[in-house]
CSV table of N, CA and C in Angstrom, one decimal:
chain,number,residue,atom,x,y,z
K,1,MET,N,3.3,-11.4,-17.5
K,1,MET,CA,3.8,-12.1,-16.3
K,1,MET,C,3.5,-13.6,-16.4
K,2,THR,N,4.4,-14.3,-15.9
K,2,THR,CA,4.2,-15.8,-15.8
K,2,THR,C,3.4,-16.1,-14.6
K,3,GLY,N,2.9,-17.3,-14.6
K,3,GLY,CA,2.1,-17.7,-13.4
K,3,GLY,C,2.9,-17.7,-12.1
K,4,ARG,N,4.2,-18.1,-12.2
K,4,ARG,CA,5.0,-18.1,-11.0
K,4,ARG,C,5.3,-16.6,-10.5
K,5,GLU,N,5.4,-15.7,-11.5
K,5,GLU,CA,5.6,-14.3,-11.1
K,5,GLU,C,4.3,-13.7,-10.4
K,6,VAL,N,3.2,-14.1,-10.9
K,6,VAL,CA,1.9,-13.7,-10.3
K,6,VAL,C,1.8,-14.3,-8.9
K,7,GLN,N,2.2,-15.6,-8.7
K,7,GLN,CA,2.2,-16.2,-7.4
K,7,GLN,C,3.0,-15.4,-6.4
K,8,LEU,N,4.2,-15.1,-6.9
K,8,LEU,CA,5.2,-14.4,-6.0
K,8,LEU,C,4.6,-13.0,-5.7
K,9,LEU,N,4.0,-12.3,-6.6
K,9,LEU,CA,3.5,-11.0,-6.4
K,9,LEU,C,2.4,-11.1,-5.3
K,10,HIS,N,1.5,-12.1,-5.4
K,10,HIS,CA,0.4,-12.2,-4.4
K,10,HIS,C,1.1,-12.5,-3.0
K,11,LEU,N,2.1,-13.3,-2.9
K,11,LEU,CA,2.7,-13.6,-1.7
K,11,LEU,C,3.4,-12.4,-1.1
K,12,VAL,N,4.1,-11.6,-1.9
K,12,VAL,CA,4.7,-10.4,-1.4
K,12,VAL,C,3.7,-9.4,-0.8
K,13,VAL,N,2.6,-9.3,-1.5
K,13,VAL,CA,1.5,-8.4,-1.0
K,13,VAL,C,1.0,-8.9,0.3
K,14,LEU,N,0.8,-10.2,0.4
K,14,LEU,CA,0.3,-10.8,1.7
K,14,LEU,C,1.3,-10.7,2.8
K,15,ALA,N,2.6,-10.8,2.5
K,15,ALA,CA,3.7,-10.7,3.5
K,15,ALA,C,3.7,-9.2,4.0
K,16,VAL,N,3.5,-8.3,3.2
K,16,VAL,CA,3.5,-6.9,3.6
K,16,VAL,C,2.3,-6.6,4.5
K,17,GLU,N,1.1,-7.1,4.1
K,17,GLU,CA,-0.1,-7.0,4.9
K,17,GLU,C,0.0,-7.7,6.3
K,18,LEU,N,0.6,-8.8,6.3
K,18,LEU,CA,0.8,-9.5,7.6
K,18,LEU,C,1.8,-8.8,8.4
K,19,ASP,N,2.8,-8.2,7.8
K,19,ASP,CA,3.8,-7.4,8.6
K,19,ASP,C,3.1,-6.2,9.3
K,20,VAL,N,2.2,-5.6,8.5
K,20,VAL,CA,1.5,-4.4,9.1
K,20,VAL,C,0.6,-4.9,10.3
K,21,LEU,N,0.1,-6.1,10.2
K,21,LEU,CA,-0.7,-6.7,11.3
K,21,LEU,C,0.2,-7.2,12.4
K,22,GLY,N,1.5,-7.1,12.3
K,22,GLY,CA,2.5,-7.6,13.4
K,22,GLY,C,2.8,-9.0,13.3
K,23,ARG,N,2.6,-9.7,12.2
K,23,ARG,CA,2.9,-11.1,12.0
K,23,ARG,C,4.2,-11.3,11.3
K,24,SER,N,5.0,-12.2,11.8
K,24,SER,CA,6.3,-12.5,11.1
K,24,SER,C,6.0,-13.5,10.0
K,25,CYS,N,6.8,-13.4,9.0
K,25,CYS,CA,6.7,-14.3,7.8
K,25,CYS,C,8.0,-14.2,7.0
K,26,ALA,N,8.1,-15.2,6.1
K,26,ALA,CA,9.3,-15.3,5.2
K,26,ALA,C,8.9,-15.9,3.9
K,27,ILE,N,9.4,-15.4,2.8
K,27,ILE,CA,9.1,-16.0,1.5
K,27,ILE,C,10.3,-16.8,1.1
K,28,ALA,N,10.0,-18.0,0.6
K,28,ALA,CA,11.1,-18.9,0.1
K,28,ALA,C,10.9,-19.1,-1.4
K,29,LEU,N,12.0,-18.9,-2.1
K,29,LEU,CA,12.0,-19.1,-3.5
K,29,LEU,C,12.9,-20.3,-3.9
K,30,ASN,N,12.4,-21.1,-4.7
K,30,ASN,CA,13.1,-22.3,-5.2
K,30,ASN,C,13.0,-22.2,-6.7
K,31,ARG,N,14.1,-22.4,-7.4
K,31,ARG,CA,14.1,-22.3,-8.8
K,31,ARG,C,13.1,-23.3,-9.5
K,32,TYR,N,12.9,-24.4,-8.9
K,32,TYR,CA,12.2,-25.5,-9.6
K,32,TYR,C,10.8,-25.7,-8.9
K,33,ASP,N,10.4,-24.9,-8.0
K,33,ASP,CA,9.1,-25.1,-7.4
K,33,ASP,C,8.4,-23.7,-7.2
K,34,MET,N,7.2,-23.7,-6.8
K,34,MET,CA,6.4,-22.4,-6.6
K,34,MET,C,6.9,-21.7,-5.3
K,35,PRO,N,6.8,-20.4,-5.3
K,35,PRO,CA,7.2,-19.6,-4.1
K,35,PRO,C,6.2,-19.9,-3.0
K,36,VAL,N,6.8,-19.8,-1.8
K,36,VAL,CA,6.0,-20.2,-0.6
K,36,VAL,C,6.2,-19.1,0.5
K,37,LEU,N,5.1,-18.8,1.2
K,37,LEU,CA,5.2,-17.9,2.3
K,37,LEU,C,5.1,-18.7,3.6
K,38,TYR,N,6.1,-18.6,4.5
K,38,TYR,CA,6.1,-19.3,5.8
K,38,TYR,C,5.7,-18.4,6.8
K,39,VAL,N,4.6,-18.8,7.6
K,39,VAL,CA,4.1,-18.0,8.7
K,39,VAL,C,4.2,-18.8,10.0
K,40,PRO,N,4.9,-18.4,11.0
K,40,PRO,CA,5.0,-19.1,12.3
K,40,PRO,C,3.6,-19.2,12.9
K,41,ARG,N,3.3,-20.4,13.5
K,41,ARG,CA,2.1,-20.6,14.2
K,41,ARG,C,2.3,-21.5,15.4
K,42,GLY,N,2.5,-20.9,16.6
K,42,GLY,CA,2.9,-21.8,17.7
K,42,GLY,C,4.1,-22.6,17.5
K,43,THR,N,4.0,-23.9,17.6
K,43,THR,CA,5.1,-24.8,17.4
K,43,THR,C,5.3,-25.2,15.9
K,44,GLU,N,4.4,-24.8,15.1
K,44,GLU,CA,4.5,-25.2,13.7
K,44,GLU,C,4.6,-24.0,12.8
K,45,THR,N,4.7,-24.2,11.5
K,45,THR,CA,4.8,-23.1,10.5
K,45,THR,C,3.8,-23.4,9.4
K,46,LEU,N,2.9,-22.4,9.1
K,46,LEU,CA,2.0,-22.5,7.9
K,46,LEU,C,2.8,-22.3,6.7
K,47,LYS,N,2.6,-23.1,5.7
K,47,LYS,CA,3.3,-23.0,4.4
K,47,LYS,C,2.2,-22.6,3.4
K,48,ILE,N,2.2,-21.3,3.1
K,48,ILE,CA,1.1,-20.7,2.3
K,48,ILE,C,1.6,-20.6,0.8
K,49,LYS,N,0.7,-21.0,-0.1
K,49,LYS,CA,0.9,-20.9,-1.5
K,49,LYS,C,-0.2,-20.0,-2.1
K,50,ALA,N,0.1,-19.4,-3.3
K,50,ALA,CA,-0.9,-18.7,-4.0
K,50,ALA,C,-1.3,-19.7,-5.2
K,51,GLU,N,-2.6,-20.0,-5.3
K,51,GLU,CA,-3.0,-20.9,-6.3
K,51,GLU,C,-4.1,-20.3,-7.2
K,52,LEU,N,-4.1,-20.6,-8.5
K,52,LEU,CA,-5.1,-20.2,-9.4
K,52,LEU,C,-6.1,-21.3,-9.5
K,53,ARG,N,-7.4,-21.1,-9.1
K,53,ARG,CA,-8.5,-22.1,-9.3
K,53,ARG,C,-9.5,-21.5,-10.2
K,54,GLY,N,-9.6,-22.0,-11.4
K,54,GLY,CA,-10.5,-21.4,-12.4
K,54,GLY,C,-9.9,-20.1,-12.8
K,55,GLU,N,-10.6,-19.0,-12.5
K,55,GLU,CA,-10.2,-17.7,-12.8
K,55,GLU,C,-9.9,-16.9,-11.6
K,56,GLN,N,-9.9,-17.5,-10.4
K,56,GLN,CA,-9.7,-16.8,-9.1
K,56,GLN,C,-8.5,-17.3,-8.4
K,57,TRP,N,-7.7,-16.4,-7.8
K,57,TRP,CA,-6.5,-16.7,-7.0
K,57,TRP,C,-6.9,-16.9,-5.6
K,58,PHE,N,-6.3,-17.9,-4.9
K,58,PHE,CA,-6.5,-18.2,-3.5
K,58,PHE,C,-5.1,-18.3,-2.8
K,59,TYR,N,-5.1,-18.0,-1.5
K,59,TYR,CA,-4.0,-18.4,-0.7
K,59,TYR,C,-4.4,-19.8,-0.1
K,60,ALA,N,-3.6,-20.7,-0.1
K,60,ALA,CA,-3.9,-22.1,0.4
K,60,ALA,C,-2.8,-22.6,1.2
K,61,TRP,N,-3.1,-23.4,2.3
K,61,TRP,CA,-2.2,-24.1,3.1
K,61,TRP,C,-2.8,-25.4,3.5
K,62,GLY,N,-1.9,-26.4,3.8
K,62,GLY,CA,-2.4,-27.7,4.2
K,62,GLY,C,-3.1,-28.4,3.1
K,63,ARG,N,-3.8,-29.5,3.4
K,63,ARG,CA,-4.4,-30.3,2.4
K,63,ARG,C,-5.9,-30.1,2.2
K,64,SER,N,-6.5,-29.5,3.3
K,64,SER,CA,-8.0,-29.4,3.3
K,64,SER,C,-8.5,-28.2,2.4
K,65,PRO,N,-9.5,-28.4,1.6
K,65,PRO,CA,-10.1,-27.3,0.8
K,65,PRO,C,-10.6,-26.1,1.7
K,66,SER,N,-10.8,-26.4,3.0
K,66,SER,CA,-11.3,-25.3,3.9
K,66,SER,C,-10.1,-24.4,4.2
K,67,ASN,N,-8.9,-24.8,3.9
K,67,ASN,CA,-7.7,-24.0,4.2
K,67,ASN,C,-7.3,-23.2,3.0
K,68,ARG,N,-8.3,-22.4,2.5
K,68,ARG,CA,-8.2,-21.6,1.3
K,68,ARG,C,-8.9,-20.3,1.5
K,69,ILE,N,-8.2,-19.2,1.2
K,69,ILE,CA,-8.9,-17.9,1.3
K,69,ILE,C,-8.7,-17.2,0.0
K,70,PRO,N,-9.7,-16.5,-0.6
K,70,PRO,CA,-9.5,-15.8,-1.8
K,70,PRO,C,-8.5,-14.6,-1.6
K,71,VAL,N,-7.8,-14.4,-2.7
K,71,VAL,CA,-6.8,-13.3,-2.6
K,71,VAL,C,-7.6,-12.0,-2.8
K,72,ASP,N,-7.8,-11.3,-1.7
K,72,ASP,CA,-8.5,-10.0,-1.6
K,72,ASP,C,-8.0,-9.2,-0.4
K,73,GLY,N,-8.6,-8.1,-0.2
K,73,GLY,CA,-8.1,-7.2,0.9
K,73,GLY,C,-8.4,-7.8,2.3
K,74,ARG,N,-9.2,-8.9,2.4
K,74,ARG,CA,-9.4,-9.4,3.7
K,74,ARG,C,-8.6,-10.7,4.0
K,75,ALA,N,-7.8,-11.1,3.1
K,75,ALA,CA,-7.0,-12.4,3.2
K,75,ALA,C,-6.0,-12.3,4.4
K,76,ALA,N,-5.3,-11.2,4.5
K,76,ALA,CA,-4.3,-11.1,5.6
K,76,ALA,C,-4.9,-11.2,6.9
K,77,ARG,N,-6.0,-10.6,7.2
K,77,ARG,CA,-6.7,-10.6,8.5
K,77,ARG,C,-7.2,-12.0,8.7
K,78,GLY,N,-7.7,-12.7,7.7
K,78,GLY,CA,-8.1,-14.1,7.9
K,78,GLY,C,-7.0,-15.0,8.2
K,79,ILE,N,-5.9,-14.9,7.6
K,79,ILE,CA,-4.7,-15.7,7.8
K,79,ILE,C,-4.1,-15.3,9.2
K,80,ALA,N,-4.1,-14.0,9.6
K,80,ALA,CA,-3.6,-13.6,10.9
K,80,ALA,C,-4.5,-14.3,12.0
K,81,ALA,N,-5.8,-14.3,11.8
K,81,ALA,CA,-6.7,-15.0,12.7
K,81,ALA,C,-6.4,-16.5,12.8
K,82,THR,N,-6.1,-17.1,11.7
K,82,THR,CA,-5.8,-18.5,11.7
K,82,THR,C,-4.5,-18.8,12.4
K,83,VAL,N,-3.5,-17.9,12.2
K,83,VAL,CA,-2.2,-18.1,12.9
K,83,VAL,C,-2.4,-17.9,14.4
K,84,ALA,N,-3.3,-17.0,14.8
K,84,ALA,CA,-3.5,-16.7,16.3
K,84,ALA,C,-4.3,-17.8,16.9
K,85,ALA,N,-5.0,-18.6,16.1
K,85,ALA,CA,-5.9,-19.7,16.7
K,85,ALA,C,-5.0,-20.8,17.4
K,86,PRO,N,-5.5,-21.3,18.5
K,86,PRO,CA,-4.7,-22.4,19.2
K,86,PRO,C,-4.6,-23.7,18.3
C-alpha cells in the first residue's frame, strides 16, 4: 500500500466510527493532494488528515501540535468530543 492509500484507509475507518457515534462527516479526495475528512463543528468544519510521525499514525487538524490524536480505537471518541466542544 502507498502512503496515500494508508491515509485514506485510516480516514475511512474514522469516518465509520464517527458515523456510529452520530457525527456527520465527508471524505474529500484530490488527485494531487492527501485525502481529508471534513467534520462539521458549529459554524466551522474540521479538516482532519492522517499523518505518519516517525512510526506512528495520527489524526491531525489545525496547526497546533495539540490538535493531534493517535490512530487507535479511542480516536473517534476524542474527535467527537472535540467537535462537540464550544
